[in-house]
């Protein structure tokens, strides 16, 4: 009996497809908007822990936000706006509970030269463009491109950034006016104006540095006694402690008409207004349109988002604790943080190692801790801006210099010397180039040197070439230690022929292929030429233990090569004739 329309037999496949589509959509939403996964499981105990962590991070984020904005040459509120927007947006799209997004020393350094030349709007423009590029890279799943930037290059860049930022604050620490354009300029400025050094700023700055180092090394424990817990909190909030002491000292003296320190000055009061980022920038008597601004930024347009991604994903992986980090999701989150941040006039932001470490040490449970941090920053923007104007510049300089001291990784030199000395080349090139010609070009130079070394070792693979005696028969045994690219195949051919030319006798050649996983037509051509070269010298060539894919490629190039392949068995069996040529199955 025929089934009626709409019967269960007809609707079941459609129902299954609908259920599958809904399941796939749900999984996609949970993966791309992680808050949907953890928020339904949220509890009061987690809120308590997140609140503690958020407040602790906030005490670090506020002074750092002000300090890094000043490093970039921006008003202090730009750093605060960047901190709170990064916290709120990462709450929704972030996949790592520990990561805290906001202004960093490296982002401030990359923004500095453009802010000094084109004004404050350029930082907001950079924030928006960087966010768009990072978001686009995340949507296109281009996270694999970061694998071409090696650890020595990243370490060289971060060490150079620490030196540049630290020296740029040296003049402020000593009470000198003005700004420096580069590492060399900062040193020259201090030397030329040594007679202008103010003793009170210098004393306050040096004392602040000593206090910061002492507070960092307090013997506190998170799970210790009440005193140890108190010391632990003070150590984590050391930047805020030093800044508060500086404010109290500066305000107290100014109330008596004594102003021995240079202070931060007026900070815009109130919460940030929400509006579109500037798509044109006015500087002097000229207004740059969108295309002209991008042209003025030059390589910074690419270097800022690239370095922001590297910094943020490296931090996420460092604190993942065995969990898989979705690089593309982190890029989406970072892209949205910068895009939304540009609507409240923030500077470029990325993951902060210092604040993330504080967040982790405070025992944060979910990204909700970022909301507490963001609320604390908002509170500071709305109520404490009149207080922030009394922050001594020397105190902020001390905070930055001490942070850069701990950011400088001297140990990397000894590590690379022990492991692979040639990695010191891209490290040194990146470091020196950043110091001499600028951070963006230094990063490009380091990547270029690293790619040259990568191509060189791909073209010059390790080769084992030695004479062996097998059952009284002398052979030349050749074994590539990695897969063969076309320049590597030419190199192998040259080495084998050079070895053969150096000896009067003609002996068989065995090329082992267990490490050769795939080849192309150019490699097949070079190996076929090697076979022809050896045949002209009456030498036999055997390709031994090659994988099916590589063997098939070579036989497709020249069918006569099939007779030269042997698989399994021993070398003695090959030349005794007991192993037949390898059979290649037809497709």
Coordinates of N, CA and C in Angstrom, one line a residue, residues 464 468 477-483 511-518 543-547 550:
X464 N 73.6 11.6 4.8 CA 74.5 10.6 5.2 C 75.1 9.9 4.0
X468 N 80.0 1.4 2.3 CA 79.8 0.3 3.2 C 80.1 -1.0 2.4
X477 N 76.4 4.3 0.2 CA 75.1 4.4 0.9 C 74.8 5.9 1.1
X478 N 73.6 6.3 0.6 CA 73.2 7.7 0.7 C 71.8 7.7 1.4
X479 N 71.7 8.6 2.5 CA 70.4 8.6 3.2 C 70.1 10.1 3.5
X480 N 69.1 10.7 2.8 CA 68.7 12.1 3.2 C 68.0 12.0 4.6
X481 N 68.3 13.0 5.4 CA 67.8 13.0 6.8 C 66.4 13.8 6.9
X482 N 65.9 14.3 5.7 CA 64.6 14.9 5.7 C 64.1 14.8 4.3
X483 N 62.8 15.3 4.1 CA 62.2 15.3 2.8 C 63.0 16.2 1.8
X511 N 70.3 4.8 -2.6 CA 69.7 6.0 -2.0 C 68.5 5.5 -1.1
X512 N 68.7 5.6 0.2 CA 67.6 5.2 1.1 C 66.6 6.4 1.2
X513 N 65.3 6.0 1.2 CA 64.2 7.1 1.1 C 63.3 7.0 2.3
X514 N 63.6 6.5 3.4 CA 62.7 6.4 4.5 C 62.2 7.7 5.1
X515 N 63.1 8.8 4.9 CA 62.8 10.1 5.5 C 62.1 11.0 4.4
X516 N 62.1 10.5 3.2 CA 61.5 11.3 2.1 C 60.0 11.0 2.0
X517 N 59.2 11.9 2.4 CA 57.7 11.6 2.4 C 57.0 12.0 1.2
X518 N 57.4 13.1 0.5 CA 56.8 13.5 -0.7 C 57.8 14.4 -1.5
X543 N 67.0 2.8 -5.5 CA 66.2 3.6 -4.6 C 65.6 2.6 -3.6
X544 N 66.0 2.6 -2.4 CA 65.7 1.6 -1.4 C 64.7 2.1 -0.3
X545 N 63.6 1.4 -0.1 CA 62.7 1.7 1.0 C 62.1 3.2 0.8
X546 N 61.6 3.5 -0.3 CA 60.9 4.8 -0.5 C 59.4 4.6 -0.3
X547 N 58.7 5.6 0.2 CA 57.3 5.5 0.4 C 56.5 5.5 -0.9
X550 N 56.1 8.9 -2.9 CA 57.3 9.4 -3.6 C 57.6 8.5 -4.8

